[in-house]
Amino acid sequence: MAELERMLNHSYSDLDNESYYYDYEYDWEEEPQNTPSPHALHLVSIVLYSVAFILGVPGNALVIWFTGFKWEKTVSTLWFLNLAIADLIFVLFLPLHITYVALDFHWCFGKLLCKVNSFVALLNMFASIFFLTVISLDRLVQLVYPNFAQKHRTLKNSLFLSSAVWLFSAVNAGPALYFRDTASRGNNGIVCYNNFHHDRDIVIRTHTILSWTRLLIGYVFPLVTMILCYASMAIKVKKGAILTSGKFFWTVFAVVVAFFICWTPYHIFNILELAIHHSAHFHQLVRIGMPLATSLAFINSCLNPILYVLISKMFKIQFKTSVAELLKHTLREISQSGTMSEHLRDSEANANLCETAQ
């Protein structure tokens, strides 16, 4: 009991100064402001989280409804369905984030939801980027290697790959279920934080490993993969070696760009945060930047349905149409453009096989 009390006292003494007790959105914004109103940055976070929730829940729910229940299942619509599921799961947990910030970072939901809340946030990040990477690889295979795609690009294989992506995402988000914990700060309430260890060296080493693993697996590797995929497709298109559906390509490209715009600041500040262990040089920068970077990352979860609408010509033609109908027509248009591209490629592959047989 005495050892536990010593560990908790150590946590309290470092809670407001050491970032390694946190691993996600509140690393540098969890200090109480000792005022009735939250800090201005906290108000910005509340507003952005609320916008993401208000737009993200109906938007992603509609995408799931149309791609999952209303239309014929194709490989292309399956990828969009999984993206929407990842985003919807996350935005449904946003009220917990909003309440946490509004209560000046007093966590009133218990240890289990502390763990699950952080796990879901990381699961969304990894699942989104992995599915975007799969979409890019799928598009490359479909357009550049049509014979291979015709044989192996099936709905059954895509479902298996989707399950593998979810499993891999859960494994990478899993440390949150183990390390995330709650602790009382006396009159300042209860905090949801990363209880890595009571030994500072172990804490720093664990925090460093998790941060760099998240950066490399959840950002750098997918980024490099997608750059290579789109560069290869661009070269083939320029040479006239392949035909592609412009609408489907630009839709996927816009979703990818939006993800990296939203998540790049978070990863930058997540790495800068590691330097605070050894120097206070970036303390103020990270303290101000991390809440804003995290808010921007959270906004990404409501952007995809909006991008589907904006890219489609239906947005211009049916501007006055209800949101549900507009999104329905837009998704159908995008899905059909991807499906027609698949059919076109299959027809070309069959023609090539016939010519070879002759």
CSV table of C-alpha atoms in Angstrom, one decimal:
chain,number,residue,atom,x,y,z
A,1,MET,CA,0.0,0.0,0.0
A,2,ALA,CA,2.8,2.4,0.8
A,3,GLU,CA,4.5,1.6,-2.5
A,4,LEU,CA,1.3,2.3,-4.4
A,5,GLU,CA,0.9,5.6,-2.5
A,6,ARG,CA,4.5,6.5,-3.4
A,7,MET,CA,3.9,5.8,-7.1
A,8,LEU,CA,0.7,7.9,-7.2
A,9,ASN,CA,2.4,10.8,-5.4
A,10,HIS,CA,5.2,10.6,-8.0
A,11,SER,CA,2.5,10.7,-10.7
A,12,TYR,CA,0.9,13.8,-9.1
A,13,SER,CA,4.2,15.6,-8.9
A,14,ASP,CA,5.0,15.0,-12.6
A,15,LEU,CA,1.4,15.2,-13.9
A,16,ASP,CA,1.5,18.8,-14.9
A,17,ASN,CA,5.1,18.9,-16.2
A,18,GLU,CA,5.9,15.6,-17.9
A,19,SER,CA,4.1,14.7,-21.1
A,20,TYR,CA,4.9,11.0,-20.9
A,21,TYR,CA,1.9,10.4,-18.7
A,22,TYR,CA,-0.2,11.0,-21.8
A,23,ASP,CA,-0.2,9.5,-25.2
A,24,TYR,CA,-2.9,11.1,-27.2
A,25,GLU,CA,-4.9,14.2,-27.5
A,26,TYR,CA,-4.4,15.8,-24.1
A,27,ASP,CA,-0.7,15.5,-23.6
A,28,TRP,CA,-0.1,19.2,-23.0
A,29,GLU,CA,-3.6,20.5,-22.3
A,30,GLU,CA,-4.5,18.6,-19.2
A,31,GLU,CA,-3.3,21.2,-16.7
A,32,PRO,CA,-6.2,22.8,-14.8
A,33,GLN,CA,-6.6,26.4,-15.6
A,34,ASN,CA,-7.8,27.2,-12.1
A,35,THR,CA,-10.5,29.4,-13.6
A,36,PRO,CA,-14.2,28.8,-14.1
A,37,SER,CA,-13.8,28.8,-17.9
A,38,PRO,CA,-11.5,26.6,-19.9
A,39,HIS,CA,-8.6,28.0,-21.8
A,40,ALA,CA,-9.2,29.5,-25.2
A,41,LEU,CA,-7.6,26.5,-26.9
A,42,HIS,CA,-9.9,24.2,-25.0
A,43,LEU,CA,-12.9,26.1,-26.3
A,44,VAL,CA,-11.5,25.7,-29.8
A,45,SER,CA,-11.2,22.0,-29.2
A,46,ILE,CA,-14.7,21.7,-27.9
A,47,VAL,CA,-16.1,23.6,-31.0
A,48,LEU,CA,-14.1,21.4,-33.4
A,49,TYR,CA,-15.0,18.2,-31.6
A,50,SER,CA,-18.6,19.2,-31.7
A,51,VAL,CA,-18.5,20.0,-35.4
A,52,ALA,CA,-16.9,16.6,-36.1
A,53,PHE,CA,-19.6,14.9,-34.1
A,54,ILE,CA,-22.6,16.8,-35.6
A,55,LEU,CA,-21.3,16.2,-39.2
A,56,GLY,CA,-19.6,12.9,-38.7
A,57,VAL,CA,-22.4,10.8,-37.3
A,58,PRO,CA,-25.1,11.4,-40.0
A,59,GLY,CA,-22.5,11.6,-42.8
A,60,ASN,CA,-20.8,8.4,-42.1
A,61,ALA,CA,-24.0,6.6,-41.1
A,62,LEU,CA,-25.4,7.5,-44.6
A,63,VAL,CA,-22.3,6.2,-46.3
A,64,ILE,CA,-22.6,2.9,-44.3
A,65,TRP,CA,-26.3,2.6,-45.2
A,66,PHE,CA,-25.8,3.1,-48.9
A,67,THR,CA,-22.6,1.1,-49.4
A,68,GLY,CA,-23.4,-1.6,-46.9
A,69,PHE,CA,-27.2,-2.2,-47.4
A,70,LYS,CA,-28.6,-0.5,-50.5
A,71,TRP,CA,-26.1,-1.3,-53.3
A,72,GLU,CA,-24.6,-4.3,-54.9
A,73,LYS,CA,-21.4,-5.2,-53.1
A,74,THR,CA,-18.2,-4.4,-55.0
A,75,VAL,CA,-14.5,-4.2,-54.0
A,76,SER,CA,-14.5,-0.5,-54.4
A,77,THR,CA,-17.6,0.2,-52.3
A,78,LEU,CA,-16.2,-2.2,-49.6
A,79,TRP,CA,-13.2,0.0,-49.0
A,80,PHE,CA,-15.5,3.1,-48.6
A,81,LEU,CA,-17.7,1.1,-46.3
A,82,ASN,CA,-14.8,0.2,-44.0
A,83,LEU,CA,-13.5,3.8,-43.9
A,84,ALA,CA,-17.0,5.0,-42.9
A,85,ILE,CA,-17.2,2.3,-40.2
A,86,ALA,CA,-13.9,3.4,-38.7
A,87,ASP,CA,-14.9,7.1,-38.7
A,88,LEU,CA,-18.4,6.4,-37.3
A,89,ILE,CA,-17.1,4.3,-34.4
A,90,PHE,CA,-14.7,7.2,-33.5
A,91,VAL,CA,-17.2,10.1,-33.8
A,92,LEU,CA,-19.7,8.2,-31.5
A,93,PHE,CA,-17.0,8.5,-28.8
A,94,LEU,CA,-16.5,12.2,-29.3
A,95,PRO,CA,-19.0,13.2,-26.6
A,96,LEU,CA,-16.6,11.7,-24.1
A,97,HIS,CA,-13.8,13.9,-25.4
A,98,ILE,CA,-16.0,16.9,-25.4
A,99,THR,CA,-17.1,16.3,-21.8
A,100,TYR,CA,-13.6,15.7,-20.7
A,101,VAL,CA,-12.4,19.0,-22.0
A,102,ALA,CA,-15.5,20.9,-20.9
A,103,LEU,CA,-14.9,19.6,-17.3
A,104,ASP,CA,-11.3,21.0,-17.3
A,105,PHE,CA,-10.0,17.5,-17.9
A,106,HIS,CA,-11.8,15.7,-15.1
A,107,TRP,CA,-12.5,12.1,-16.3
A,108,CYS,CA,-15.9,11.0,-14.9
A,109,PHE,CA,-16.4,7.9,-17.0
A,110,GLY,CA,-14.3,5.3,-15.1
A,111,LYS,CA,-11.1,3.4,-16.0
A,112,LEU,CA,-12.7,1.1,-18.6
A,113,LEU,CA,-14.0,3.9,-20.8
A,114,CYS,CA,-10.6,5.7,-20.3
A,115,LYS,CA,-8.9,2.7,-21.9
A,116,VAL,CA,-11.6,2.1,-24.6
A,117,ASN,CA,-11.8,5.8,-25.5
A,118,SER,CA,-8.1,6.1,-26.3
A,119,PHE,CA,-8.1,2.7,-28.0
A,120,VAL,CA,-11.0,3.7,-30.3
A,121,ALA,CA,-9.2,7.0,-31.2
A,122,LEU,CA,-6.0,5.1,-32.2
A,123,LEU,CA,-8.0,2.3,-33.9
A,124,ASN,CA,-9.6,5.0,-36.1
A,125,MET,CA,-6.2,6.5,-37.0
A,126,PHE,CA,-4.6,3.2,-37.9
A,127,ALA,CA,-7.7,1.7,-39.7
A,128,SER,CA,-8.2,4.8,-41.8
A,129,ILE,CA,-4.6,5.1,-43.0
A,130,PHE,CA,-4.3,1.3,-43.6
A,131,PHE,CA,-7.5,1.2,-45.6
A,132,LEU,CA,-6.4,4.3,-47.6
A,133,THR,CA,-3.1,2.4,-48.3
A,134,VAL,CA,-5.1,-0.7,-49.4
A,135,ILE,CA,-7.2,1.4,-51.7
A,136,SER,CA,-4.1,2.8,-53.3
A,137,LEU,CA,-2.5,-0.6,-53.7
A,138,ASP,CA,-5.8,-2.0,-55.0
A,139,ARG,CA,-6.1,0.7,-57.6
A,140,LEU,CA,-2.5,0.2,-58.7
A,141,VAL,CA,-3.0,-3.6,-59.1
A,142,GLN,CA,-6.3,-3.1,-60.9
A,143,LEU,CA,-4.9,-0.6,-63.5
A,144,VAL,CA,-1.4,-1.8,-63.9
A,145,TYR,CA,-1.7,-5.6,-63.4
A,146,PRO,CA,-5.2,-6.3,-64.8
A,147,ASN,CA,-4.6,-10.1,-65.3
A,148,PHE,CA,-3.6,-10.5,-61.7
A,149,ALA,CA,-6.5,-8.3,-60.6
A,150,GLN,CA,-9.1,-10.3,-62.6
A,151,LYS,CA,-8.0,-13.5,-61.0
A,152,HIS,CA,-7.4,-12.4,-57.4
A,153,ARG,CA,-9.4,-9.2,-56.9
A,154,THR,CA,-12.6,-10.8,-55.6
A,155,LEU,CA,-15.0,-9.7,-52.9
A,156,LYS,CA,-14.1,-12.8,-50.9
A,157,ASN,CA,-10.4,-11.9,-50.9
A,158,SER,CA,-11.3,-8.2,-50.1
A,159,LEU,CA,-13.3,-9.2,-47.1
A,160,PHE,CA,-10.4,-11.3,-45.8
A,161,LEU,CA,-8.1,-8.4,-46.4
A,162,SER,CA,-10.5,-6.0,-44.6
A,163,SER,CA,-10.5,-8.4,-41.6
A,164,ALA,CA,-6.7,-8.4,-41.6
A,165,VAL,CA,-6.6,-4.6,-41.6
A,166,TRP,CA,-8.9,-4.4,-38.7
A,167,LEU,CA,-6.9,-6.9,-36.7
A,168,PHE,CA,-3.6,-5.2,-37.5
A,169,SER,CA,-5.1,-1.8,-36.5
A,170,ALA,CA,-6.4,-3.3,-33.2
A,171,VAL,CA,-3.0,-4.7,-32.4
A,172,ASN,CA,-1.3,-1.3,-33.0
A,173,ALA,CA,-3.9,0.5,-30.9
A,174,GLY,CA,-3.8,-2.2,-28.2
A,175,PRO,CA,-1.2,-0.5,-25.9
A,176,ALA,CA,-3.9,2.0,-25.0
A,177,LEU,CA,-5.9,-0.8,-23.4
A,178,TYR,CA,-2.9,-1.8,-21.3
A,179,PHE,CA,-1.3,1.5,-20.3
A,180,ARG,CA,-4.2,3.9,-20.1
A,181,ASP,CA,-5.3,4.5,-16.4
A,182,THR,CA,-7.1,6.9,-14.2
A,183,ALA,CA,-5.8,8.7,-11.1
A,184,SER,CA,-7.2,11.2,-8.7
A,185,ARG,CA,-5.7,14.6,-8.5
A,186,GLY,CA,-7.4,15.6,-5.3
A,187,ASN,CA,-9.6,18.6,-5.7
A,188,ASN,CA,-8.6,18.8,-9.4
A,189,GLY,CA,-10.6,15.7,-10.2
A,190,ILE,CA,-9.6,12.5,-12.0
A,191,VAL,CA,-7.3,12.3,-15.0
A,192,CYS,CA,-7.1,9.7,-17.8
A,193,TYR,CA,-3.4,9.2,-18.5
A,194,ASN,CA,-0.7,6.8,-19.6
A,195,ASN,CA,0.5,4.9,-16.6
A,196,PHE,CA,3.7,3.6,-18.2
A,197,HIS,CA,5.7,2.9,-15.1
A,198,HIS,CA,7.0,4.6,-11.9
A,199,ASP,CA,10.6,4.5,-13.1
A,200,ARG,CA,11.4,7.6,-15.2
A,201,ASP,CA,13.9,5.8,-17.5
A,202,ILE,CA,11.3,3.1,-18.3
A,203,VAL,CA,8.7,5.7,-18.9
A,204,ILE,CA,10.8,7.6,-21.4
A,205,ARG,CA,11.9,4.5,-23.2
A,206,THR,CA,8.3,3.2,-23.5
A,207,HIS,CA,7.0,6.6,-24.6
A,208,THR,CA,9.7,6.8,-27.2
A,209,ILE,CA,9.1,3.3,-28.6
A,210,LEU,CA,5.3,3.8,-28.8
A,211,SER,CA,5.6,7.3,-30.4
A,212,TRP,CA,8.1,6.2,-33.1
A,213,THR,CA,6.2,3.0,-33.8
A,214,ARG,CA,3.0,5.0,-34.3
A,215,LEU,CA,4.8,7.4,-36.6
A,216,LEU,CA,6.5,4.8,-38.8
A,217,ILE,CA,3.7,2.3,-39.0
A,218,GLY,CA,0.8,4.7,-38.9
A,219,TYR,CA,2.2,7.5,-41.1
A,220,VAL,CA,5.6,7.2,-42.8
A,221,PHE,CA,5.2,3.7,-44.3
A,222,PRO,CA,1.6,4.3,-45.6
A,223,LEU,CA,2.7,7.7,-47.0
A,224,VAL,CA,5.7,6.3,-48.9
A,225,THR,CA,3.5,3.4,-50.2
A,226,MET,CA,0.8,5.7,-51.5
A,227,ILE,CA,3.3,8.1,-53.1
A,228,LEU,CA,4.8,5.2,-54.9
A,229,CYS,CA,1.4,3.9,-56.0
A,230,TYR,CA,0.2,7.2,-57.3
A,231,ALA,CA,3.5,8.0,-59.0
A,232,SER,CA,3.4,4.7,-60.8
A,233,MET,CA,-0.2,5.2,-61.9
A,234,ALA,CA,0.7,8.8,-63.1
A,235,ILE,CA,3.6,7.5,-65.2
A,236,LYS,CA,1.4,4.8,-66.8
A,237,VAL,CA,-1.4,7.3,-67.5
A,238,LYS,CA,1.1,9.8,-69.0
A,239,LYS,CA,2.4,7.0,-71.3
A,240,GLY,CA,-1.1,6.1,-72.3
A,241,ALA,CA,-0.6,2.6,-71.0
A,242,ILE,CA,-3.7,2.5,-68.9
A,243,LEU,CA,-7.2,4.1,-68.7
A,244,THR,CA,-8.6,5.3,-65.5
A,245,SER,CA,-11.8,6.8,-64.1
A,246,GLY,CA,-11.1,10.4,-63.3
A,247,LYS,CA,-13.9,10.7,-60.8
A,248,PHE,CA,-12.9,7.7,-58.8
A,249,PHE,CA,-9.2,8.6,-58.9
A,250,TRP,CA,-9.8,12.2,-57.7
A,251,THR,CA,-12.2,11.0,-55.0
A,252,VAL,CA,-9.6,8.7,-53.5
A,253,PHE,CA,-6.8,11.2,-54.0
A,254,ALA,CA,-8.8,13.9,-52.1
A,255,VAL,CA,-9.5,11.5,-49.2
A,256,VAL,CA,-5.8,10.6,-49.0
A,257,VAL,CA,-4.7,14.3,-49.1
A,258,ALA,CA,-7.3,15.3,-46.5
A,259,PHE,CA,-6.0,12.5,-44.1
A,260,PHE,CA,-2.4,13.6,-44.3
A,261,ILE,CA,-3.3,17.3,-44.0
A,262,CYS,CA,-5.3,16.6,-40.8
A,263,TRP,CA,-2.9,14.1,-39.2
A,264,THR,CA,0.5,15.5,-40.1
A,265,PRO,CA,0.6,18.2,-37.4
A,266,TYR,CA,-0.4,15.7,-34.8
A,267,HIS,CA,2.5,13.4,-35.7
A,268,ILE,CA,4.9,16.3,-35.8
A,269,PHE,CA,4.0,17.4,-32.3
A,270,ASN,CA,3.9,13.9,-31.1
A,271,ILE,CA,7.6,13.6,-31.9
A,272,LEU,CA,8.5,17.1,-30.7
A,273,GLU,CA,6.9,16.0,-27.4
A,274,LEU,CA,9.6,13.4,-26.9
A,275,ALA,CA,12.2,16.2,-26.8
A,276,ILE,CA,10.6,17.6,-23.7
A,277,HIS,CA,12.0,14.7,-21.7
A,278,HIS,CA,15.4,16.1,-22.2
A,279,SER,CA,14.8,19.9,-22.7
A,280,ALA,CA,12.1,22.4,-22.1
A,281,HIS,CA,12.9,24.2,-25.4
A,282,PHE,CA,9.7,23.0,-27.1
A,283,HIS,CA,7.5,23.1,-24.1
A,284,GLN,CA,5.5,26.1,-25.0
A,285,LEU,CA,5.3,25.2,-28.7
A,286,VAL,CA,4.0,21.7,-27.9
A,287,ARG,CA,1.7,23.0,-25.2
A,288,ILE,CA,0.0,25.4,-27.7
A,289,GLY,CA,0.2,23.2,-30.8
A,290,MET,CA,-0.9,19.8,-29.5
A,291,PRO,CA,-4.5,20.8,-28.7
A,292,LEU,CA,-4.9,22.4,-32.2
A,293,ALA,CA,-3.2,19.5,-34.0
A,294,THR,CA,-5.4,17.0,-32.2
A,295,SER,CA,-8.5,18.9,-33.0
A,296,LEU,CA,-7.5,19.0,-36.7
A,297,ALA,CA,-6.9,15.3,-36.6
A,298,PHE,CA,-10.4,14.6,-35.2
A,299,ILE,CA,-12.0,16.8,-37.9
A,300,ASN,CA,-10.8,14.2,-40.5
A,301,SER,CA,-13.4,11.8,-39.3
A,302,CYS,CA,-16.3,13.9,-40.7
A,303,LEU,CA,-14.6,15.0,-44.0
A,304,ASN,CA,-14.9,12.0,-46.2
A,305,PRO,CA,-18.7,12.2,-46.8
A,306,ILE,CA,-18.3,16.0,-47.5
A,307,LEU,CA,-15.5,15.3,-50.0
A,308,TYR,CA,-17.7,12.7,-51.8
A,309,VAL,CA,-20.3,15.4,-52.3
A,310,LEU,CA,-18.0,18.3,-53.2
A,311,ILE,CA,-16.2,16.3,-55.9
A,312,SER,CA,-19.3,15.1,-57.6
A,313,LYS,CA,-21.0,17.1,-60.3
A,314,MET,CA,-24.2,16.2,-58.5
A,315,PHE,CA,-23.3,18.9,-55.9
A,316,LYS,CA,-23.6,21.6,-58.5
A,317,ILE,CA,-26.7,20.1,-60.2
A,318,GLN,CA,-28.6,19.2,-57.1
A,319,PHE,CA,-27.4,21.9,-54.6
A,320,LYS,CA,-30.9,22.3,-53.3
A,321,THR,CA,-31.5,18.6,-52.8
A,322,SER,CA,-31.7,17.2,-49.3
A,323,VAL,CA,-28.4,16.1,-47.8
A,324,ALA,CA,-29.5,12.5,-47.7
A,325,GLU,CA,-30.5,12.4,-51.3
A,326,LEU,CA,-27.5,14.4,-52.4
A,327,LEU,CA,-25.1,12.0,-50.6
A,328,LYS,CA,-27.0,9.0,-52.0
A,329,HIS,CA,-26.6,10.2,-55.6
A,330,THR,CA,-23.0,11.2,-55.0
A,331,LEU,CA,-21.9,7.9,-53.6
A,332,ARG,CA,-23.8,6.0,-56.3
A,333,GLU,CA,-22.0,8.1,-58.9
A,334,ILE,CA,-18.6,7.5,-57.4
A,335,SER,CA,-19.3,3.8,-56.9
A,336,GLN,CA,-20.5,3.4,-60.4
A,337,SER,CA,-17.4,5.2,-61.8
A,338,GLY,CA,-15.2,2.8,-59.9
A,339,THR,CA,-17.2,-0.2,-60.9
A,340,MET,CA,-17.3,0.9,-64.6
A,341,SER,CA,-13.5,1.2,-64.5
A,342,GLU,CA,-13.3,-2.3,-63.1
A,343,HIS,CA,-15.6,-3.6,-65.8
A,344,LEU,CA,-13.6,-1.7,-68.5
A,345,ARG,CA,-10.3,-3.2,-67.2
A,346,ASP,CA,-11.8,-6.7,-67.1
A,347,SER,CA,-13.0,-6.3,-70.7
A,348,GLU,CA,-9.6,-5.2,-71.8
A,349,ALA,CA,-8.0,-8.1,-70.0
A,350,ASN,CA,-10.4,-10.5,-71.7
A,351,ALA,CA,-9.7,-9.0,-75.1
A,352,ASN,CA,-6.0,-9.4,-74.5
A,353,LEU,CA,-6.5,-13.0,-73.5
A,354,CYS,CA,-8.5,-13.6,-76.7
A,355,GLU,CA,-5.8,-12.1,-78.8
A,356,THR,CA,-3.2,-14.2,-77.1
A,357,ALA,CA,-5.2,-17.3,-77.7
A,358,GLN,CA,-5.5,-16.5,-81.4
